[in-house]
Amino acid sequence: MVDNERALKVTEQPFRILGTPERNGLLIVGDHASNDVPRDVDLGIQAEELDRHIAWDIGVAAVAEHIVANYRCAAFLGNVSRLVTDLNRYPADADVVPLQSDGLFIPGNHLSAEERQARIERHFVPYHDKLSYLLQDQRPALILSLHSFTPSLASRPDELRPWEVGVLYNDAEAPSKHAISFLDSAGIHVGDQLPYSGKVLNATMNRHAEANGIPYIGIELRQNEVDHRAGQERFARILTEKCHYVSEKLGLGLQKP
């Protein structure tokens, strides 16, 4: 069980905003940027599990912070662990409150229908309501959807994941295709729809970007590339330059980095 020393304070908001969102600017969205667990939620797992990839997208928050600190943009980041509520799902999905992740069972998520709905209302609904409002009020020119992936899965130890970066998309392919071209030219080992496909795992961008005609790039960073400061700073620079490259190709008007 997660002890009181490791459990984090009750999250007042399931999101945090870095920088100042601006109309026609760049907005970073990181659904899984936090491994925070509210103090009153007991997942029934060991505290050290919260430091693993199952609890959050390792490196995403730090990369977003570096970009916002050095480029005029904003970031909208999830502020609760994906083990509590997975914000990059649809509310009807079974794993919006996951019962297991990479072979680890989450006993505290065996909830009644009423308890499950209360979890969704507490975290999922206000997160997406705020993002929807933000996009209407300060519609960005481009969204950078930022995630990270583990180099290996405990449940699939023989699966190879050699890509430094994966680029995901659903129906809106053009921004991501330009991003792939840029990353290839920069010497990055990039996966096109790898290690996952955006045709399958793209809920937040489907709902908020594609449905509203907002260009976006879905990025997955391999976690051992961004679990340290040098890698975080490196990819912050690369992703900033990549966003400007895509902006130029599509005529989106983002300022130069």
Coordinates of C-alpha atoms in Angstrom, one line a residue, residues 14-236:
P14 CA -6.2 17.7 -12.1
F15 CA -4.1 20.0 -14.3
R16 CA -1.5 22.7 -14.1
I17 CA -0.7 25.4 -16.6
L18 CA 2.9 26.6 -17.3
G19 CA 3.4 29.9 -19.0
T20 CA 0.6 32.0 -20.5
P21 CA -1.5 30.5 -23.3
E22 CA -1.8 32.8 -26.3
R23 CA -4.0 32.8 -29.3
N24 CA -2.1 31.5 -32.4
G25 CA 0.8 30.3 -30.2
L26 CA 2.2 26.9 -29.3
L27 CA 0.4 24.8 -26.6
I28 CA 2.0 21.7 -25.1
V29 CA -0.4 19.1 -23.7
G30 CA 0.9 16.4 -21.4
D31 CA -1.9 14.1 -20.2
H32 CA 0.5 11.9 -18.1
A33 CA 2.9 14.5 -16.8
S34 CA 2.4 13.6 -13.1
N35 CA 2.6 10.7 -10.8
D36 CA 0.7 12.5 -8.0
V37 CA -1.8 10.4 -6.0
P38 CA -4.3 12.2 -3.8
R39 CA -3.8 11.4 -0.1
D40 CA -7.3 10.0 0.2
V41 CA -6.8 7.6 -2.7
D42 CA -5.3 4.2 -1.8
L43 CA -4.3 2.3 -4.9
G44 CA -3.1 -0.7 -2.9
I45 CA 0.3 -0.8 -4.4
Q46 CA 3.9 -0.3 -3.2
A47 CA 5.1 3.3 -3.1
E48 CA 8.0 2.6 -5.5
E49 CA 5.6 1.6 -8.2
L50 CA 4.7 5.3 -8.6
D51 CA 8.2 6.0 -9.9
R52 CA 7.7 3.6 -12.8
H53 CA 6.4 4.3 -16.3
I54 CA 3.0 2.8 -15.3
A55 CA 2.3 5.8 -13.1
W56 CA 3.3 8.6 -15.5
D57 CA 5.2 9.6 -18.6
I58 CA 8.7 10.0 -17.2
G59 CA 10.5 13.1 -18.4
V60 CA 7.5 14.8 -19.9
A61 CA 7.0 17.5 -17.2
A62 CA 10.7 18.4 -17.2
V63 CA 10.9 18.7 -21.0
A64 CA 7.7 20.8 -21.1
E65 CA 9.2 23.0 -18.3
H66 CA 12.4 23.5 -20.3
I67 CA 10.5 24.5 -23.5
V68 CA 8.3 27.0 -21.7
A69 CA 11.3 28.5 -19.9
N70 CA 13.1 29.1 -23.2
Y71 CA 10.3 29.7 -25.7
R72 CA 7.2 31.9 -25.7
C73 CA 4.5 29.2 -25.3
A74 CA 2.4 27.5 -22.6
A75 CA 1.9 23.9 -21.3
F76 CA -1.3 22.2 -20.1
L77 CA -0.2 19.3 -17.9
G78 CA -2.1 16.5 -16.2
N79 CA -1.6 16.7 -12.4
V80 CA -2.7 13.3 -11.3
S81 CA -1.2 9.8 -11.9
R82 CA -2.6 7.8 -14.8
L83 CA -3.1 5.0 -12.3
V84 CA -5.7 7.1 -10.5
T85 CA -7.4 8.3 -13.7
D86 CA -6.1 8.0 -17.2
L87 CA -6.7 11.4 -18.8
N88 CA -5.8 10.2 -22.3
R89 CA -8.9 7.9 -22.6
Y90 CA -12.6 8.3 -23.3
P91 CA -14.8 8.3 -20.1
A92 CA -16.5 5.1 -21.1
D93 CA -13.2 3.2 -21.7
A94 CA -12.7 0.4 -19.2
D95 CA -9.1 1.5 -18.5
V96 CA -9.9 5.2 -17.7
V97 CA -9.5 3.8 -14.1
P98 CA -7.1 1.0 -14.8
L99 CA -7.3 -2.3 -13.1
Q100 CA -3.8 -3.3 -14.1
S101 CA -0.8 -1.8 -15.9
D102 CA 2.1 -3.7 -17.5
G103 CA 1.2 -6.8 -15.5
L104 CA 0.7 -5.0 -12.1
F105 CA -2.7 -5.3 -10.6
I106 CA -4.2 -2.2 -9.0
P107 CA -6.4 -3.4 -6.1
G108 CA -7.6 0.0 -5.1
N109 CA -9.2 0.5 -8.5
H110 CA -11.7 -2.3 -8.1
L111 CA -14.5 0.2 -7.6
S112 CA -18.2 0.2 -7.7
A113 CA -19.9 1.9 -10.6
E114 CA -20.6 4.9 -8.4
E115 CA -17.1 5.1 -7.1
R116 CA -15.7 4.8 -10.6
Q117 CA -17.9 7.7 -11.8
A118 CA -16.9 9.8 -8.8
R119 CA -13.2 9.3 -9.8
I120 CA -14.0 10.4 -13.3
E121 CA -16.0 13.4 -12.1
R122 CA -13.2 14.4 -9.8
H123 CA -10.3 14.3 -12.3
F124 CA -11.2 13.5 -15.9
V125 CA -14.1 15.9 -16.3
P126 CA -12.5 19.1 -15.0
Y127 CA -9.3 18.3 -16.9
H128 CA -11.0 18.1 -20.2
D129 CA -13.5 20.9 -19.5
K130 CA -10.6 23.2 -18.7
L131 CA -8.6 22.1 -21.8
S132 CA -11.8 22.7 -24.0
Y133 CA -12.3 26.1 -22.5
L134 CA -8.6 27.0 -23.0
L135 CA -8.7 26.0 -26.7
Q136 CA -11.8 28.0 -27.3
D137 CA -10.5 31.1 -25.4
Q138 CA -6.9 31.0 -26.7
R139 CA -6.9 28.8 -29.7
P140 CA -3.3 27.8 -30.5
A141 CA -1.8 27.6 -33.9
L142 CA -0.2 24.2 -33.0
I143 CA -0.5 21.7 -30.2
L144 CA 2.4 19.6 -29.2
S145 CA 1.0 16.4 -27.5
L146 CA 3.8 15.2 -25.4
H147 CA 4.1 11.6 -24.0
S148 CA 6.9 9.2 -23.3
F149 CA 7.3 5.4 -23.5
T150 CA 9.3 2.8 -21.6
P151 CA 12.2 1.2 -23.4
S152 CA 10.8 -2.2 -22.4
L153 CA 7.6 -3.7 -21.0
A154 CA 7.7 -6.2 -18.1
S155 CA 4.8 -7.9 -19.7
R156 CA 6.5 -8.1 -23.1
P157 CA 10.2 -8.5 -22.4
D158 CA 11.1 -9.7 -25.9
E159 CA 9.6 -6.6 -27.6
L160 CA 12.3 -4.3 -29.1
R161 CA 11.7 -0.5 -28.8
P162 CA 14.8 1.1 -30.5
W163 CA 13.2 4.4 -31.5
E164 CA 14.3 7.5 -29.7
V165 CA 11.0 9.3 -30.6
G166 CA 7.7 8.1 -31.9
V167 CA 5.3 10.3 -33.8
L168 CA 1.6 9.5 -33.5
Y169 CA -1.4 10.8 -35.5
N170 CA -4.9 9.8 -36.4
D171 CA -6.6 11.4 -39.4
A172 CA -4.7 14.7 -39.4
E173 CA -1.4 13.5 -40.8
A174 CA 0.3 16.5 -42.3
P175 CA 1.9 18.1 -39.2
S176 CA 3.2 14.7 -38.0
K177 CA 4.6 13.8 -41.4
H178 CA 6.6 17.1 -41.5
A179 CA 7.8 16.3 -37.9
I180 CA 9.0 12.9 -39.0
S181 CA 10.9 14.5 -41.8
F182 CA 12.6 17.0 -39.5
L183 CA 13.5 14.4 -36.9
D184 CA 14.9 12.1 -39.6
S185 CA 17.1 15.0 -40.9
A186 CA 18.3 15.7 -37.3
G187 CA 19.6 12.1 -37.1
I188 CA 16.9 11.0 -34.6
H189 CA 15.8 7.3 -34.8
V190 CA 12.1 8.0 -35.2
G191 CA 9.1 5.7 -35.3
D192 CA 6.2 6.5 -37.6
Q193 CA 3.1 5.4 -35.5
L194 CA 5.5 3.5 -33.2
P195 CA 5.7 2.2 -30.5
Y196 CA 1.9 2.7 -30.7
S197 CA -0.5 3.9 -33.4
G198 CA -2.4 7.1 -33.1
K199 CA -5.2 5.4 -34.8
V200 CA -5.7 3.6 -31.5
L201 CA -4.3 5.7 -28.7
N202 CA -5.2 9.3 -29.5
A203 CA -8.2 10.2 -27.3
T204 CA -7.2 13.7 -26.1
M205 CA -6.0 14.8 -29.5
N206 CA -9.0 13.3 -31.2
R207 CA -11.4 15.1 -28.9
H208 CA -9.7 18.5 -28.6
A209 CA -7.5 18.9 -31.7
E210 CA -8.9 16.9 -34.6
A211 CA -12.5 17.6 -33.7
N212 CA -11.7 21.4 -33.7
G213 CA -9.4 21.5 -36.7
I214 CA -6.3 22.4 -34.6
P215 CA -3.0 21.2 -36.0
Y216 CA -1.1 19.0 -33.6
I217 CA 1.9 16.7 -33.4
G218 CA 1.8 13.6 -31.2
I219 CA 5.2 12.8 -29.7
E220 CA 6.4 9.8 -27.7
L221 CA 9.9 10.2 -26.2
R222 CA 11.7 7.1 -25.1
Q223 CA 12.1 7.5 -21.3
N224 CA 15.8 6.6 -21.0
E225 CA 16.4 9.6 -23.3
V226 CA 14.7 12.1 -21.0
D227 CA 15.0 10.7 -17.5
H228 CA 18.0 13.0 -16.9
R229 CA 18.6 16.8 -17.3
A230 CA 20.9 16.7 -20.3
G231 CA 18.4 14.6 -22.3
Q232 CA 15.5 16.8 -21.2
E233 CA 17.3 19.9 -22.4
R234 CA 18.4 18.3 -25.6
F235 CA 14.9 17.2 -26.6
A236 CA 13.4 20.5 -25.4

